[in-house]
Structures are given as structure tokens and as C-alpha cells.
Amino acid sequence: MQHRLVTFGAILIAALWVSSAWAGDFSSQFGFGISVPDVWLVLSQHEVADNATLLSGESPNEAIAGVPKSMREAVVDRIRAGELEIFYRQESVTDGFVDNVNVMTQQTNLPNSRPQIDQLCRLLPAEFSRVFGRPIGMDRCEVRERAARRALYLQFDGAIPGTTTLQYQLQRQRGETLVLTATAANANLPRMLGEFEQMVASIRLY
């Protein structure tokens, strides 16, 4: 489902360009504040609630009409249910792809020991390759500290060829991690690396 979120999150942009909230200092429904560059827009529960028919109805906006209704409904339902938020850049569209960040939580714990981390890093490329249906290379898999929390950082080939995905998993509390996943066209990767790090560095947990 993760690769579908990345793909559909970008497709949603064409349908919600005007109605989405401008970024800046954003208070997430997941219990944290974050500073998002002004060039980014936010798609949250409010925007989806205001555009539910346009996104997932029988007669959707022309821009997303080619996306299977079941996929549209699945992603929209997750946003509407408060399980997902999407940020997206309002410029630098590359071959139809728009850089985006999605935010969610997972009921899990990060690996604690070095052997556990090493094992996870060995397994992930094969698992991503299986899920995405093509060989996926892993550029980074390491533990960092962000927002005064242990965080697992991943950088790997995106689900869509020609893209790269960056991901931080922050241990929010026992049994819960906050997951921020950024995907950028490779041409925009240097810019995304800087902006994503700025966003993550600005996180203020409530």
C-alpha cells in the first residue's frame, strides 16, 4: 500500500490544487508541529472532507479519472479517517510526478540493537523489490536522532522509476512510531534532501 500512497498522493494534486491549505507552521493531527516551506501545500482531513465526491465518487475530477475507484477510495478513506496526511510541492513537476511527503503512524517499535538494525537493513531491499515489482536499491539505512528521539532513516529507489524515497521513522512512544516519507523525482533530489531535513528538524512533538 505504501507505493500506492506515493503514486496517488501525487495524482491528488491536480484535483485539489486550489482548495488545499497553504503550508507554513502546520499542526498535524498526529500530535506534532512542523514547519513546511511555503512552496508546499498540505492535504489533510479538512480538504478531503470538502472534496470527497470530486476525489472518490462515481464522477471524479478528470485529472484522477484514470485511477481505479477502489484505489481512490482507499487513500481518501485513510486521509479522511485521520490515518494519513500528504504534503506536496506546488512547483517543479517532473514528467508528471510531483514531489510529496506523507505522514502516518505505525504501531511498532524500532530495532534496539545493532544486529537487529543490520538485519533489517539487509532484508528491506528484497522486501521493497517484492512489493514494488522491480529491483530496489537501498542507499541509506541507519539510526539517527531527530526531535530528541531515535529515528530510523531510509533512502531508497522510489516505487516509480526515476524517483527516490526518503523516510524517517521516529519512535514516538513504546509501540508507536511516527513515519514521514518523502518521494522526489531524481532531478529534484538535492533540493528534497535539504527541504525534508529542514522539515524533520523543525518537528515539535506535543
JSON list of C-alpha atoms in Angstrom, two decimals:
[
{"chain": "A", "resi": 1, "resn": "MET", "atom": "CA", "xyz": [0.00, 0.00, 0.00]},
{"chain": "A", "resi": 2, "resn": "GLN", "atom": "CA", "xyz": [2.92, 2.35, 0.65]},
{"chain": "A", "resi": 3, "resn": "HIS", "atom": "CA", "xyz": [3.82, 2.65, -3.06]},
{"chain": "A", "resi": 4, "resn": "ARG", "atom": "CA", "xyz": [0.17, 3.33, -3.93]},
{"chain": "A", "resi": 5, "resn": "LEU", "atom": "CA", "xyz": [0.10, 6.16, -1.40]},
{"chain": "A", "resi": 6, "resn": "VAL", "atom": "CA", "xyz": [3.13, 7.72, -3.06]},
{"chain": "A", "resi": 7, "resn": "THR", "atom": "CA", "xyz": [1.60, 7.43, -6.53]},
{"chain": "A", "resi": 8, "resn": "PHE", "atom": "CA", "xyz": [-1.89, 8.54, -5.66]},
{"chain": "A", "resi": 9, "resn": "GLY", "atom": "CA", "xyz": [-0.66, 11.30, -3.36]},
{"chain": "A", "resi": 10, "resn": "ALA", "atom": "CA", "xyz": [0.92, 12.93, -6.39]},
{"chain": "A", "resi": 11, "resn": "ILE", "atom": "CA", "xyz": [-2.16, 12.42, -8.57]},
{"chain": "A", "resi": 12, "resn": "LEU", "atom": "CA", "xyz": [-4.38, 14.13, -6.00]},
{"chain": "A", "resi": 13, "resn": "ILE", "atom": "CA", "xyz": [-2.56, 17.40, -6.57]},
{"chain": "A", "resi": 14, "resn": "ALA", "atom": "CA", "xyz": [-4.24, 18.13, -9.88]},
{"chain": "A", "resi": 15, "resn": "ALA", "atom": "CA", "xyz": [-7.66, 17.74, -8.30]},
{"chain": "A", "resi": 16, "resn": "LEU", "atom": "CA", "xyz": [-7.05, 19.75, -5.12]},
{"chain": "A", "resi": 17, "resn": "TRP", "atom": "CA", "xyz": [-4.62, 22.43, -6.22]},
{"chain": "A", "resi": 18, "resn": "VAL", "atom": "CA", "xyz": [-6.90, 25.36, -5.44]},
{"chain": "A", "resi": 19, "resn": "SER", "atom": "CA", "xyz": [-8.59, 24.09, -2.29]},
{"chain": "A", "resi": 20, "resn": "SER", "atom": "CA", "xyz": [-5.60, 22.74, -0.36]},
{"chain": "A", "resi": 21, "resn": "ALA", "atom": "CA", "xyz": [-4.15, 24.58, 2.61]},
{"chain": "A", "resi": 22, "resn": "TRP", "atom": "CA", "xyz": [-1.01, 26.66, 2.21]},
{"chain": "A", "resi": 23, "resn": "ALA", "atom": "CA", "xyz": [1.90, 25.36, 4.24]},
{"chain": "A", "resi": 24, "resn": "GLY", "atom": "CA", "xyz": [3.97, 27.16, 6.86]},
{"chain": "A", "resi": 25, "resn": "ASP", "atom": "CA", "xyz": [3.75, 26.28, 10.53]},
{"chain": "A", "resi": 26, "resn": "PHE", "atom": "CA", "xyz": [1.44, 23.28, 10.41]},
{"chain": "A", "resi": 27, "resn": "SER", "atom": "CA", "xyz": [-0.14, 21.47, 13.36]},
{"chain": "A", "resi": 28, "resn": "SER", "atom": "CA", "xyz": [-0.56, 17.81, 12.47]},
{"chain": "A", "resi": 29, "resn": "GLN", "atom": "CA", "xyz": [-3.42, 15.67, 13.68]},
{"chain": "A", "resi": 30, "resn": "PHE", "atom": "CA", "xyz": [-0.73, 13.19, 14.73]},
{"chain": "A", "resi": 31, "resn": "GLY", "atom": "CA", "xyz": [0.32, 15.36, 17.64]},
{"chain": "A", "resi": 32, "resn": "PHE", "atom": "CA", "xyz": [3.25, 17.43, 16.42]},
{"chain": "A", "resi": 33, "resn": "GLY", "atom": "CA", "xyz": [4.02, 20.78, 14.88]},
{"chain": "A", "resi": 34, "resn": "ILE", "atom": "CA", "xyz": [6.19, 21.14, 11.79]},
{"chain": "A", "resi": 35, "resn": "SER", "atom": "CA", "xyz": [7.45, 24.00, 9.63]},
{"chain": "A", "resi": 36, "resn": "VAL", "atom": "CA", "xyz": [6.77, 23.32, 5.96]},
{"chain": "A", "resi": 37, "resn": "PRO", "atom": "CA", "xyz": [8.29, 25.55, 3.23]},
{"chain": "A", "resi": 38, "resn": "ASP", "atom": "CA", "xyz": [5.82, 27.97, 1.70]},
{"chain": "A", "resi": 39, "resn": "VAL", "atom": "CA", "xyz": [6.14, 26.33, -1.70]},
{"chain": "A", "resi": 40, "resn": "TRP", "atom": "CA", "xyz": [4.48, 23.22, -0.25]},
{"chain": "A", "resi": 41, "resn": "LEU", "atom": "CA", "xyz": [0.73, 22.62, 0.20]},
{"chain": "A", "resi": 42, "resn": "VAL", "atom": "CA", "xyz": [-0.99, 20.35, 2.71]},
{"chain": "A", "resi": 43, "resn": "LEU", "atom": "CA", "xyz": [-3.72, 17.79, 2.08]},
{"chain": "A", "resi": 44, "resn": "SER", "atom": "CA", "xyz": [-5.40, 16.83, 5.35]},
{"chain": "A", "resi": 45, "resn": "GLN", "atom": "CA", "xyz": [-8.80, 15.69, 6.63]},
{"chain": "A", "resi": 46, "resn": "HIS", "atom": "CA", "xyz": [-10.39, 19.09, 6.03]},
{"chain": "A", "resi": 47, "resn": "GLU", "atom": "CA", "xyz": [-9.53, 19.28, 2.32]},
{"chain": "A", "resi": 48, "resn": "VAL", "atom": "CA", "xyz": [-10.65, 15.70, 1.71]},
{"chain": "A", "resi": 49, "resn": "ALA", "atom": "CA", "xyz": [-13.93, 16.28, 3.54]},
{"chain": "A", "resi": 50, "resn": "ASP", "atom": "CA", "xyz": [-14.61, 19.30, 1.32]},
{"chain": "A", "resi": 51, "resn": "ASN", "atom": "CA", "xyz": [-13.83, 17.39, -1.88]},
{"chain": "A", "resi": 52, "resn": "ALA", "atom": "CA", "xyz": [-14.94, 13.82, -1.16]},
{"chain": "A", "resi": 53, "resn": "THR", "atom": "CA", "xyz": [-17.19, 13.47, -4.23]},
{"chain": "A", "resi": 54, "resn": "LEU", "atom": "CA", "xyz": [-14.62, 15.02, -6.55]},
{"chain": "A", "resi": 55, "resn": "LEU", "atom": "CA", "xyz": [-11.99, 12.53, -5.34]},
{"chain": "A", "resi": 56, "resn": "SER", "atom": "CA", "xyz": [-13.75, 9.23, -4.79]},
{"chain": "A", "resi": 57, "resn": "GLY", "atom": "CA", "xyz": [-17.23, 9.49, -6.28]},
{"chain": "A", "resi": 58, "resn": "GLU", "atom": "CA", "xyz": [-18.56, 7.91, -9.47]},
{"chain": "A", "resi": 59, "resn": "SER", "atom": "CA", "xyz": [-17.70, 11.07, -11.46]},
{"chain": "A", "resi": 60, "resn": "PRO", "atom": "CA", "xyz": [-14.29, 12.19, -10.17]},
{"chain": "A", "resi": 61, "resn": "ASN", "atom": "CA", "xyz": [-12.23, 15.12, -11.35]},
{"chain": "A", "resi": 62, "resn": "GLU", "atom": "CA", "xyz": [-10.85, 14.48, -14.85]},
{"chain": "A", "resi": 63, "resn": "ALA", "atom": "CA", "xyz": [-7.28, 14.56, -13.54]},
{"chain": "A", "resi": 64, "resn": "ILE", "atom": "CA", "xyz": [-7.77, 11.39, -11.48]},
{"chain": "A", "resi": 65, "resn": "ALA", "atom": "CA", "xyz": [-10.48, 9.66, -13.51]},
{"chain": "A", "resi": 66, "resn": "GLY", "atom": "CA", "xyz": [-7.95, 7.09, -14.72]},
{"chain": "A", "resi": 67, "resn": "VAL", "atom": "CA", "xyz": [-7.09, 5.95, -11.20]},
{"chain": "A", "resi": 68, "resn": "PRO", "atom": "CA", "xyz": [-9.12, 2.89, -10.14]},
{"chain": "A", "resi": 69, "resn": "LYS", "atom": "CA", "xyz": [-12.05, 3.86, -7.95]},
{"chain": "A", "resi": 70, "resn": "SER", "atom": "CA", "xyz": [-11.01, 1.31, -5.32]},
{"chain": "A", "resi": 71, "resn": "MET", "atom": "CA", "xyz": [-7.57, 2.91, -5.01]},
{"chain": "A", "resi": 72, "resn": "ARG", "atom": "CA", "xyz": [-9.02, 6.41, -4.83]},
{"chain": "A", "resi": 73, "resn": "GLU", "atom": "CA", "xyz": [-11.42, 5.36, -2.12]},
{"chain": "A", "resi": 74, "resn": "ALA", "atom": "CA", "xyz": [-8.76, 3.52, -0.13]},
{"chain": "A", "resi": 75, "resn": "VAL", "atom": "CA", "xyz": [-6.40, 6.50, 0.03]},
{"chain": "A", "resi": 76, "resn": "VAL", "atom": "CA", "xyz": [-9.12, 9.11, 0.53]},
{"chain": "A", "resi": 77, "resn": "ASP", "atom": "CA", "xyz": [-10.65, 6.99, 3.30]},
{"chain": "A", "resi": 78, "resn": "ARG", "atom": "CA", "xyz": [-7.28, 6.84, 5.07]},
{"chain": "A", "resi": 79, "resn": "ILE", "atom": "CA", "xyz": [-6.89, 10.62, 4.95]},
{"chain": "A", "resi": 80, "resn": "ARG", "atom": "CA", "xyz": [-10.50, 11.20, 5.98]},
{"chain": "A", "resi": 81, "resn": "ALA", "atom": "CA", "xyz": [-10.12, 8.73, 8.85]},
{"chain": "A", "resi": 82, "resn": "GLY", "atom": "CA", "xyz": [-7.11, 10.61, 10.15]},
{"chain": "A", "resi": 83, "resn": "GLU", "atom": "CA", "xyz": [-4.62, 7.88, 9.22]},
{"chain": "A", "resi": 84, "resn": "LEU", "atom": "CA", "xyz": [-2.64, 9.88, 6.66]},
{"chain": "A", "resi": 85, "resn": "GLU", "atom": "CA", "xyz": [-1.61, 13.41, 5.72]},
{"chain": "A", "resi": 86, "resn": "ILE", "atom": "CA", "xyz": [0.10, 14.45, 2.48]},
{"chain": "A", "resi": 87, "resn": "PHE", "atom": "CA", "xyz": [2.28, 17.50, 1.75]},
{"chain": "A", "resi": 88, "resn": "TYR", "atom": "CA", "xyz": [3.15, 18.29, -1.85]},
{"chain": "A", "resi": 89, "resn": "ARG", "atom": "CA", "xyz": [5.28, 20.78, -3.70]},
{"chain": "A", "resi": 90, "resn": "GLN", "atom": "CA", "xyz": [3.34, 23.19, -5.89]},
{"chain": "A", "resi": 91, "resn": "GLU", "atom": "CA", "xyz": [6.12, 23.57, -8.45]},
{"chain": "A", "resi": 92, "resn": "SER", "atom": "CA", "xyz": [8.86, 21.61, -10.24]},
{"chain": "A", "resi": 93, "resn": "VAL", "atom": "CA", "xyz": [6.63, 18.91, -11.71]},
{"chain": "A", "resi": 94, "resn": "THR", "atom": "CA", "xyz": [8.91, 16.39, -13.46]},
{"chain": "A", "resi": 95, "resn": "ASP", "atom": "CA", "xyz": [7.42, 14.11, -16.12]},
{"chain": "A", "resi": 96, "resn": "GLY", "atom": "CA", "xyz": [4.03, 14.32, -14.43]},
{"chain": "A", "resi": 97, "resn": "PHE", "atom": "CA", "xyz": [5.40, 13.49, -10.97]},
{"chain": "A", "resi": 98, "resn": "VAL", "atom": "CA", "xyz": [5.07, 15.94, -8.08]},
{"chain": "A", "resi": 99, "resn": "ASP", "atom": "CA", "xyz": [7.38, 15.71, -5.07]},
{"chain": "A", "resi": 100, "resn": "ASN", "atom": "CA", "xyz": [5.42, 14.77, -1.95]},
{"chain": "A", "resi": 101, "resn": "VAL", "atom": "CA", "xyz": [5.68, 13.87, 1.73]},
{"chain": "A", "resi": 102, "resn": "ASN", "atom": "CA", "xyz": [3.19, 11.65, 3.53]},
{"chain": "A", "resi": 103, "resn": "VAL", "atom": "CA", "xyz": [2.79, 11.33, 7.27]},
{"chain": "A", "resi": 104, "resn": "MET", "atom": "CA", "xyz": [1.32, 8.49, 9.27]},
{"chain": "A", "resi": 105, "resn": "THR", "atom": "CA", "xyz": [1.87, 6.46, 12.42]},
{"chain": "A", "resi": 106, "resn": "GLN", "atom": "CA", "xyz": [2.61, 2.76, 12.78]},
{"chain": "A", "resi": 107, "resn": "GLN", "atom": "CA", "xyz": [2.05, 0.51, 15.77]},
{"chain": "A", "resi": 108, "resn": "THR", "atom": "CA", "xyz": [5.58, -0.84, 16.05]},
{"chain": "A", "resi": 109, "resn": "ASN", "atom": "CA", "xyz": [8.93, -0.38, 17.75]},
{"chain": "A", "resi": 110, "resn": "LEU", "atom": "CA", "xyz": [12.22, 0.44, 16.09]},
{"chain": "A", "resi": 111, "resn": "PRO", "atom": "CA", "xyz": [15.00, -2.15, 16.33]},
{"chain": "A", "resi": 112, "resn": "ASN", "atom": "CA", "xyz": [17.02, -1.66, 19.50]},
{"chain": "A", "resi": 113, "resn": "SER", "atom": "CA", "xyz": [20.31, -3.42, 18.87]},
{"chain": "A", "resi": 114, "resn": "ARG", "atom": "CA", "xyz": [22.90, -3.09, 16.14]},
{"chain": "A", "resi": 115, "resn": "PRO", "atom": "CA", "xyz": [22.40, -6.71, 14.98]},
{"chain": "A", "resi": 116, "resn": "GLN", "atom": "CA", "xyz": [18.64, -6.07, 14.65]},
{"chain": "A", "resi": 117, "resn": "ILE", "atom": "CA", "xyz": [19.26, -2.91, 12.63]},
{"chain": "A", "resi": 118, "resn": "ASP", "atom": "CA", "xyz": [21.79, -4.64, 10.39]},
{"chain": "A", "resi": 119, "resn": "GLN", "atom": "CA", "xyz": [19.39, -7.50, 9.76]},
{"chain": "A", "resi": 120, "resn": "LEU", "atom": "CA", "xyz": [16.54, -5.11, 8.90]},
{"chain": "A", "resi": 121, "resn": "CYS", "atom": "CA", "xyz": [18.77, -3.17, 6.50]},
{"chain": "A", "resi": 122, "resn": "ARG", "atom": "CA", "xyz": [19.73, -6.42, 4.74]},
{"chain": "A", "resi": 123, "resn": "LEU", "atom": "CA", "xyz": [16.11, -7.52, 4.38]},
{"chain": "A", "resi": 124, "resn": "LEU", "atom": "CA", "xyz": [14.48, -4.27, 3.23]},
{"chain": "A", "resi": 125, "resn": "PRO", "atom": "CA", "xyz": [15.78, -4.08, -0.37]},
{"chain": "A", "resi": 126, "resn": "ALA", "atom": "CA", "xyz": [14.37, -7.52, -1.18]},
{"chain": "A", "resi": 127, "resn": "GLU", "atom": "CA", "xyz": [11.07, -6.70, 0.52]},
{"chain": "A", "resi": 128, "resn": "PHE", "atom": "CA", "xyz": [10.72, -3.37, -1.31]},
{"chain": "A", "resi": 129, "resn": "SER", "atom": "CA", "xyz": [11.61, -5.10, -4.59]},
{"chain": "A", "resi": 130, "resn": "ARG", "atom": "CA", "xyz": [8.88, -7.66, -3.98]},
{"chain": "A", "resi": 131, "resn": "VAL", "atom": "CA", "xyz": [6.26, -5.03, -3.12]},
{"chain": "A", "resi": 132, "resn": "PHE", "atom": "CA", "xyz": [7.16, -2.61, -5.92]},
{"chain": "A", "resi": 133, "resn": "GLY", "atom": "CA", "xyz": [7.66, -5.31, -8.53]},
{"chain": "A", "resi": 134, "resn": "ARG", "atom": "CA", "xyz": [11.11, -4.21, -9.63]},
{"chain": "A", "resi": 135, "resn": "PRO", "atom": "CA", "xyz": [14.66, -4.18, -8.21]},
{"chain": "A", "resi": 136, "resn": "ILE", "atom": "CA", "xyz": [15.01, -1.55, -5.48]},
{"chain": "A", "resi": 137, "resn": "GLY", "atom": "CA", "xyz": [18.38, -0.27, -4.32]},
{"chain": "A", "resi": 138, "resn": "MET", "atom": "CA", "xyz": [18.96, 0.99, -0.76]},
{"chain": "A", "resi": 139, "resn": "ASP", "atom": "CA", "xyz": [21.27, 4.00, -0.42]},
{"chain": "A", "resi": 140, "resn": "ARG", "atom": "CA", "xyz": [20.94, 4.61, 3.33]},
{"chain": "A", "resi": 141, "resn": "CYS", "atom": "CA", "xyz": [19.67, 2.57, 6.25]},
{"chain": "A", "resi": 142, "resn": "GLU", "atom": "CA", "xyz": [20.84, 3.94, 9.58]},
{"chain": "A", "resi": 143, "resn": "VAL", "atom": "CA", "xyz": [19.84, 5.21, 13.01]},
{"chain": "A", "resi": 144, "resn": "ARG", "atom": "CA", "xyz": [19.86, 8.97, 13.60]},
{"chain": "A", "resi": 145, "resn": "GLU", "atom": "CA", "xyz": [18.44, 11.27, 16.25]},
{"chain": "A", "resi": 146, "resn": "ARG", "atom": "CA", "xyz": [15.68, 13.68, 15.33]},
{"chain": "A", "resi": 147, "resn": "ALA", "atom": "CA", "xyz": [13.25, 15.63, 17.54]},
{"chain": "A", "resi": 148, "resn": "ALA", "atom": "CA", "xyz": [15.16, 14.24, 20.55]},
{"chain": "A", "resi": 149, "resn": "ARG", "atom": "CA", "xyz": [14.10, 10.73, 19.53]},
{"chain": "A", "resi": 150, "resn": "ARG", "atom": "CA", "xyz": [15.80, 7.72, 17.99]},
{"chain": "A", "resi": 151, "resn": "ALA", "atom": "CA", "xyz": [14.93, 7.61, 14.32]},
{"chain": "A", "resi": 152, "resn": "LEU", "atom": "CA", "xyz": [15.48, 5.08, 11.56]},
{"chain": "A", "resi": 153, "resn": "TYR", "atom": "CA", "xyz": [16.45, 6.79, 8.30]},
{"chain": "A", "resi": 154, "resn": "LEU", "atom": "CA", "xyz": [15.99, 5.09, 4.93]},
{"chain": "A", "resi": 155, "resn": "GLN", "atom": "CA", "xyz": [16.86, 6.30, 1.44]},
{"chain": "A", "resi": 156, "resn": "PHE", "atom": "CA", "xyz": [15.98, 4.03, -1.47]},
{"chain": "A", "resi": 157, "resn": "ASP", "atom": "CA", "xyz": [14.74, 3.86, -5.05]},
{"chain": "A", "resi": 158, "resn": "GLY", "atom": "CA", "xyz": [11.13, 5.06, -5.27]},
{"chain": "A", "resi": 159, "resn": "ALA", "atom": "CA", "xyz": [8.21, 2.91, -6.30]},
{"chain": "A", "resi": 160, "resn": "ILE", "atom": "CA", "xyz": [8.01, 4.93, -9.52]},
{"chain": "A", "resi": 161, "resn": "PRO", "atom": "CA", "xyz": [11.11, 4.68, -11.76]},
{"chain": "A", "resi": 162, "resn": "GLY", "atom": "CA", "xyz": [13.09, 7.91, -11.78]},
{"chain": "A", "resi": 163, "resn": "THR", "atom": "CA", "xyz": [12.20, 8.79, -8.17]},
{"chain": "A", "resi": 164, "resn": "THR", "atom": "CA", "xyz": [13.90, 8.42, -4.79]},
{"chain": "A", "resi": 165, "resn": "THR", "atom": "CA", "xyz": [12.20, 7.91, -1.44]},
{"chain": "A", "resi": 166, "resn": "LEU", "atom": "CA", "xyz": [13.48, 9.23, 1.89]},
{"chain": "A", "resi": 167, "resn": "GLN", "atom": "CA", "xyz": [11.91, 8.07, 5.14]},
{"chain": "A", "resi": 168, "resn": "TYR", "atom": "CA", "xyz": [12.23, 8.87, 8.84]},
{"chain": "A", "resi": 169, "resn": "GLN", "atom": "CA", "xyz": [10.65, 6.59, 11.43]},
{"chain": "A", "resi": 170, "resn": "LEU", "atom": "CA", "xyz": [10.67, 8.29, 14.84]},
{"chain": "A", "resi": 171, "resn": "GLN", "atom": "CA", "xyz": [9.94, 6.31, 17.98]},
{"chain": "A", "resi": 172, "resn": "ARG", "atom": "CA", "xyz": [7.07, 8.38, 19.39]},
{"chain": "A", "resi": 173, "resn": "GLN", "atom": "CA", "xyz": [6.42, 6.16, 22.38]},
{"chain": "A", "resi": 174, "resn": "ARG", "atom": "CA", "xyz": [6.57, 2.48, 23.14]},
{"chain": "A", "resi": 175, "resn": "GLY", "atom": "CA", "xyz": [4.69, 0.63, 20.41]},
{"chain": "A", "resi": 176, "resn": "GLU", "atom": "CA", "xyz": [4.22, 3.69, 18.17]},
{"chain": "A", "resi": 177, "resn": "THR", "atom": "CA", "xyz": [6.39, 5.30, 15.52]},
{"chain": "A", "resi": 178, "resn": "LEU", "atom": "CA", "xyz": [5.80, 8.47, 13.53]},
{"chain": "A", "resi": 179, "resn": "VAL", "atom": "CA", "xyz": [6.62, 7.88, 9.86]},
{"chain": "A", "resi": 180, "resn": "LEU", "atom": "CA", "xyz": [7.43, 10.68, 7.40]},
{"chain": "A", "resi": 181, "resn": "THR", "atom": "CA", "xyz": [8.04, 9.53, 3.83]},
{"chain": "A", "resi": 182, "resn": "ALA", "atom": "CA", "xyz": [9.27, 11.90, 1.11]},
{"chain": "A", "resi": 183, "resn": "THR", "atom": "CA", "xyz": [9.43, 10.97, -2.56]},
{"chain": "A", "resi": 184, "resn": "ALA", "atom": "CA", "xyz": [11.07, 13.18, -5.20]},
{"chain": "A", "resi": 185, "resn": "ALA", "atom": "CA", "xyz": [11.92, 13.00, -8.86]},
{"chain": "A", "resi": 186, "resn": "ASN", "atom": "CA", "xyz": [15.63, 12.25, -9.10]},
{"chain": "A", "resi": 187, "resn": "ALA", "atom": "CA", "xyz": [16.21, 15.61, -10.78]},
{"chain": "A", "resi": 188, "resn": "ASN", "atom": "CA", "xyz": [14.85, 17.31, -7.64]},
{"chain": "A", "resi": 189, "resn": "LEU", "atom": "CA", "xyz": [16.60, 15.05, -5.11]},
{"chain": "A", "resi": 190, "resn": "PRO", "atom": "CA", "xyz": [19.24, 17.56, -3.92]},
{"chain": "A", "resi": 191, "resn": "ARG", "atom": "CA", "xyz": [16.50, 20.07, -3.17]},
{"chain": "A", "resi": 192, "resn": "MET", "atom": "CA", "xyz": [14.31, 17.47, -1.49]},
{"chain": "A", "resi": 193, "resn": "LEU", "atom": "CA", "xyz": [17.18, 16.29, 0.71]},
{"chain": "A", "resi": 194, "resn": "GLY", "atom": "CA", "xyz": [17.57, 19.82, 2.07]},
{"chain": "A", "resi": 195, "resn": "GLU", "atom": "CA", "xyz": [13.88, 20.62, 2.46]},
{"chain": "A", "resi": 196, "resn": "PHE", "atom": "CA", "xyz": [12.99, 17.27, 4.02]},
{"chain": "A", "resi": 197, "resn": "GLU", "atom": "CA", "xyz": [15.78, 17.61, 6.58]},
{"chain": "A", "resi": 198, "resn": "GLN", "atom": "CA", "xyz": [14.56, 21.12, 7.42]},
{"chain": "A", "resi": 199, "resn": "MET", "atom": "CA", "xyz": [11.01, 19.84, 7.91]},
{"chain": "A", "resi": 200, "resn": "VAL", "atom": "CA", "xyz": [12.08, 16.94, 10.12]},
{"chain": "A", "resi": 201, "resn": "ALA", "atom": "CA", "xyz": [14.45, 19.17, 12.13]},
{"chain": "A", "resi": 202, "resn": "SER", "atom": "CA", "xyz": [11.53, 21.54, 12.84]},
{"chain": "A", "resi": 203, "resn": "ILE", "atom": "CA", "xyz": [9.27, 18.84, 14.35]},
{"chain": "A", "resi": 204, "resn": "ARG", "atom": "CA", "xyz": [7.89, 19.73, 17.77]},
{"chain": "A", "resi": 205, "resn": "LEU", "atom": "CA", "xyz": [6.22, 16.78, 19.47]},
{"chain": "A", "resi": 206, "resn": "TYR", "atom": "CA", "xyz": [3.22, 17.60, 21.67]}
]
